Amino acid sequence: MEEAKAVKENPLDIDSSSFSPDVYLDCLLKCATLKQVMDKEAEIVTQSQFLQSEMQTLVYENYNKFISATETVRKMRSDFKIMQEEMNKLSENINKITTFSSQISENLQGSGNNVRRLCGTRQLLDKLQFLFLLPSQLNKAIAEGRYSDAVQDYSHAQRVLQKYGNQPSFQSIQTECSEIIFELKKTLRERLISPNTSATELAESVALLRQLQESDSSLQDIFLSCAESRLDKHLQMLSSIAEHTDILDWVEKCNNTLLADLAIIISCYNEMFEQEAIIPEFADKIMIQIFHLFEEVIKRPENNGTEMLIRGLDKFFRKLQAMTEISSSDMMSSKGTEVVIQCINHKAMVQYQSIQTQFKDSLMKVRQSLASKGSETIDLKDILNSLQVYLMQKIQASLLDLMAFLQNNLSFGLKPWCAKAVADACSKVINETMANLSDLVKKMACLQTSNNNIPFELLLILAKLCLDMQETGVSTLQNHLLKLLEEAAPGLTVDNKDTSSVMVHLSTAAQTALDSEVVFIGQTAAQMLRVSVLARDWLRAPEPRGPRAVCRRVVETLASADGAASQLFPTSIKPSSDSSRRTIWSRAPSSFSPLNRIFSERIEVFSPAGADRAALSNGALKVALKALVECVRLRTFGRHGLQQLQVDVHFLQQRLSCMGNDERLLNALLEDALASAQLRCVDPQLMEPSIVDIICERG
Amino acid sequence: MEDGNSIIYGLEHQTRSLSPQYAESEAIRFLIGTQSLKPNSNQVHVVELEEDTGALHTKVFKHDIGEIWHLRCSPHDAANLVTTHNTYDPNTLQCTMGVSIFKLPTLQVIPKDLDELSSLQGRNAEDLELLVTIKPEKAEEEIRCAEWHPTDAGRLGVVYESSVRVHDVSSGAAVCSMKSDGRTRLKLTAGKWNPHQGHTQFAVLQDMHIKCFDTRTDCSKPSWSIDNAHRQLVRDLDFNPNRQFHLASAGDDAALNIWDYRNGKEPIFNRTDHSHWVWTVRYNSYHEQLLLTGSSDGRGLLYAAASICRDPDDDSEKTGKILEDGVLQSYEQHEDSVYCSEWSTVEPWTFASLSYDARLVISRVPRPFKYKLLL
């Protein structure tokens, strides 16, 4: 710092501002040699001379510049003078223009105002004219029925009138217009309510009213109630004619009146109110009523003709589908499907019911012919066949009839759901008919046991019919149905119906009928034996001269049943029995002992009967002969009584051994009867077998 | 025996009559009458079941008056019994029926000691003390059965083939007689006192019908009846011991029906499980749900009919303590027709059935059913 200061304030530096020539000179003189001083002097002299010349040049240069500047300034001064003059002239001119223009505008102002005023007056006059003409316009439009024009005009004028309505001149117009519009509203409302207006007019009226600022909800209500009353009227008309028109006419009428109107109403409604919340509900309400009515029409007996029913249904369904597009309601389409399915089911029901009644009738005829047959034999196989063929044909015919629902030209004919419904309905026809058959047979079998006079042959026939149906009939019908479905609706997969319950029905019905037949025959014979055994005085009976008459009757009864059964049920091959001729009283009475029974099988008397001739006969034999045993045990026999019974038993054994196939059963029961009689005999002495033989043959 | 094994007792002659000793309250005793046309060969067997050991003890009495068709012990005196019997007179070649009241000389069946046992074994059939014999008015008239009056020890109801008479026990004279009018051709099969209604009603079986007469009048009109109770002959009936309008009937249609006789159109319970005529039906006197039947298919069936024996406020169904309706057990030890079956009047679970081939089978209700009823 000191050093810098020193440098800075070095008085020896010639370029510094603090240079002191004296100090420098002193220093120089002190420090330098002479030579050095001399040199220094020369150096300084040169330097001074150089500086001197340089300064001179600069002064000259500056002087020249000054001179040229002075010249330029002088020139400028003269130029500015000209400019000033020009400018003065311009401003003068401008001033003139300004005065002129203000003069012109002053002149024009008056006429412009006039024109503007005239234009305004003209517009106002136009509007006024419209307003003044409005009432008459409205009247004219209304008179000509152009309600929509009137409403449009009115709504235009409405704003103005509202604005200026308080002025007296307009007030009269407004009141007049209001009156007219009020009248118009009234007419429109009247038209709404009046029954003669068409649905289109109705919709138009509502639209106009809506433009006339009627509140929406009340309008909606009016609209709906009006529409409903109109539709109700249609409904009433339809229901009144449902009684006496056929389905085609009815559907035609329904489509043209009610459904057409409904469609218009729905579409108008959707357009106008642009909300769909309520209309489906309303439409649904109407549709439910229509469907109810339609169901009734379907169920009317004169509409049973399939072709006509289907054509009517087709028309109806087509219209419904069209309606579905208009209405967003899902219910419409689902209900339409439902109606078709219901129609199919109804048809199926009619079919199987008619089959049942017809079958019942034919059964009655068979029953009568059997009851009145007298003694000649009737070919049961024939009756069975005719019944069976009759039943099968009826079912097949009704299946074919149902297939008409699947015709290609029908609007629903090719729909899979329809095919499925038809398939279901057909299976139902088969199953129901079989179930009805089973029930009928069961009922007859039950009636039979309560001593109702149903010929036993009929029971046999019915049992056989049930069995045949179970074995082949049902499957034949199923196959037939599959074939028909394949033809009518190819590609439809029908899930195989479970027929086991029907089969069970049929087989139990057959079993019931067989059991009842066996019991009936057995009881008839048993009753004869019981009465004859209980009524006779066996103690004081005379010597036997032949089998009692009752034995012949018993044999006849059993044989006739056996004969009937042989016509219908296969005869299993009879085991050849050489023992059939063996006489059964060779045993001593003492052999009747518990021990003896241990080795024989227990005999079930009332047991289910098998479906073959021998089993049926066995069943009846058991019932009859077991009764004989039990009745014999309630009596007391004398010697001749016992011998009479011996003859009877022998006779029965001879005659009955050709029935049934269980010789052992027959013999066991007859042995039992004879042994019981021996026990109940006060003087048990049997006759010689040879004598019995002779008596039997003679008798 | 506890495990369902039955005890079997065999006799020499055919049998159709069995009765428990109603007036006895200690020992399980049954009386059997034999049916044989051989003169002086019929007997009354008294069979006692020793409960602890399961052993059977028997005592045999002579019944020389004829073959026994029906036998009934007195509900008033354990020693008394009445038999309906039939005798053949070889001289007149005629059968005569009768009703006799006997008195057992002793009730004792089980020997007190070994001495007595040996003396018993050596001894033949003992004699019964005959008190009175009632003969029918006409010699050839058949008698079906004789029934003690439930409360009046001096009265006996006798069912003849076409009428019912109430006899005085001491004199044997008929006190009153009832005869069905109209279809008198239809013979009577059997009959029974109604244990309810003041013991004045006597029910008889006539062909397919059940008719009940009031013994206080000689009226020919039944006080109530069930027409066509079975589709064929009705063989037996028994009154529900507890419910005064219920009765069970059995018949030739192999069915067991239970009726409320106030409405005799339809049975309230109906089962057909036998495969031949049902000859006997009995209510258990302790448990009305249990019934016993015997049939000529050689079976005895134990039934439960609990559904119709329920009181409205009974909640046993909810707790599952009710027996399912139907056959509880089938007893197949018989080889021939079962004409009689009877519950013991002493022990509620023991019963006996008797078949024509003279086999008595004593059985017990199987334990599971017993527990179900008790617990």
XYZ file of C-alpha atoms in Angstrom, chain B residues 145-290:
146
model
C -119.331 -115.975 21.610
C -120.024 -114.893 25.149
C -118.711 -111.680 26.657
C -118.617 -110.643 30.305
C -120.214 -107.357 31.147
C -117.348 -104.947 31.868
C -118.631 -103.863 35.266
C -121.630 -105.942 36.223
C -120.371 -109.376 37.274
C -123.869 -110.785 37.015
C -124.357 -110.082 33.330
C -123.132 -111.941 30.300
C -123.652 -110.910 26.706
C -124.106 -113.849 24.353
C -124.004 -113.531 20.569
C -126.212 -116.063 18.794
C -126.234 -116.498 15.073
C -129.095 -114.056 14.634
C -129.539 -112.227 17.921
C -127.815 -110.980 21.025
C -129.046 -111.776 24.494
C -127.875 -110.600 27.864
C -128.049 -113.410 30.399
C -128.051 -113.416 34.146
C -124.924 -115.270 35.265
C -126.378 -117.006 38.269
C -129.605 -118.255 36.701
C -128.591 -118.336 33.077
C -131.865 -116.710 32.097
C -131.973 -114.129 29.325
C -132.494 -110.637 30.706
C -132.846 -108.852 27.425
C -132.624 -109.689 23.774
C -131.721 -107.630 20.749
C -132.422 -108.550 17.199
C -131.545 -106.626 14.148
C -134.562 -105.906 12.025
C -134.789 -105.977 8.258
C -131.875 -107.952 7.037
C -132.219 -110.664 9.606
C -130.972 -113.182 7.095
C -127.479 -111.887 7.584
C -125.969 -113.806 10.442
C -123.934 -112.345 13.241
C -120.237 -113.107 13.425
C -119.146 -111.818 16.814
C -119.774 -109.058 19.321
C -118.391 -107.037 22.165
C -119.444 -104.730 24.983
C -118.654 -101.080 24.443
C -116.393 -100.196 27.428
C -117.552 -96.585 27.220
C -121.026 -95.003 27.269
C -121.873 -96.429 30.669
C -121.344 -100.042 29.599
C -124.800 -100.264 28.146
C -123.927 -100.764 24.501
C -123.200 -104.052 22.835
C -121.641 -103.992 19.379
C -122.147 -106.901 16.986
C -120.684 -107.772 13.632
C -123.203 -108.632 10.970
C -121.744 -109.555 7.626
C -119.960 -106.433 6.401
C -121.487 -104.135 8.997
C -120.917 -103.162 12.594
C -123.993 -102.438 14.695
C -124.256 -101.332 18.246
C -127.395 -101.898 20.361
C -128.403 -100.365 23.612
C -129.041 -103.144 26.142
C -131.462 -101.080 28.160
C -134.103 -101.318 25.459
C -135.369 -104.138 23.337
C -135.179 -101.837 20.409
C -134.374 -103.449 17.099
C -132.771 -100.279 15.838
C -129.064 -99.963 16.526
C -127.968 -96.883 18.444
C -125.174 -96.475 15.941
C -123.759 -98.496 13.096
C -120.973 -98.571 10.575
C -122.317 -99.970 7.344
C -119.903 -101.642 4.960
C -117.060 -101.345 7.408
C -115.182 -103.828 5.272
C -115.620 -104.864 1.703
C -116.298 -108.365 2.933
C -117.200 -110.046 6.171
C -116.096 -108.272 9.346
C -114.332 -110.779 11.604
C -113.461 -108.874 14.741
C -113.591 -105.540 16.475
C -112.013 -103.935 19.495
C -112.760 -100.660 21.233
C -110.061 -98.138 21.945
C -109.640 -98.306 25.741
C -109.097 -94.541 26.017
C -110.937 -92.828 23.227
C -114.606 -93.450 23.571
C -115.500 -93.139 19.898
C -112.627 -95.073 18.351
C -112.786 -98.714 17.432
C -110.706 -101.049 15.315
C -112.139 -103.645 12.985
C -110.692 -106.437 10.866
C -112.194 -108.442 8.076
C -112.015 -110.717 5.092
C -110.652 -107.954 2.853
C -107.358 -108.355 4.739
C -107.710 -104.830 6.073
C -107.385 -103.265 9.484
C -109.659 -100.241 9.825
C -109.945 -97.818 12.685
C -113.163 -95.851 12.930
C -114.547 -92.888 14.701
C -118.057 -94.282 14.828
C -119.588 -90.834 14.992
C -118.666 -90.665 11.330
C -118.893 -94.173 9.975
C -118.436 -93.302 6.330
C -114.675 -93.466 6.088
C -112.171 -95.128 8.383
C -109.689 -92.778 10.000
C -106.970 -95.365 9.658
C -106.698 -98.076 7.068
C -103.991 -100.622 6.397
C -103.942 -103.724 4.231
C -100.801 -105.633 5.118
C -102.058 -109.174 5.583
C -102.402 -111.437 2.624
C -105.586 -113.140 3.807
C -108.550 -112.638 6.108
C -107.811 -110.900 9.355
C -109.477 -112.778 12.222
C -108.515 -110.758 15.238
C -107.574 -107.252 16.244
C -106.668 -105.982 19.715
C -105.773 -102.624 21.203
C -103.024 -102.533 23.744
C -104.818 -101.424 26.901
C -101.856 -99.338 28.107
C -100.711 -97.806 24.828
C -103.540 -97.165 22.435
C -101.075 -96.629 19.589
C -100.254 -100.318 19.526
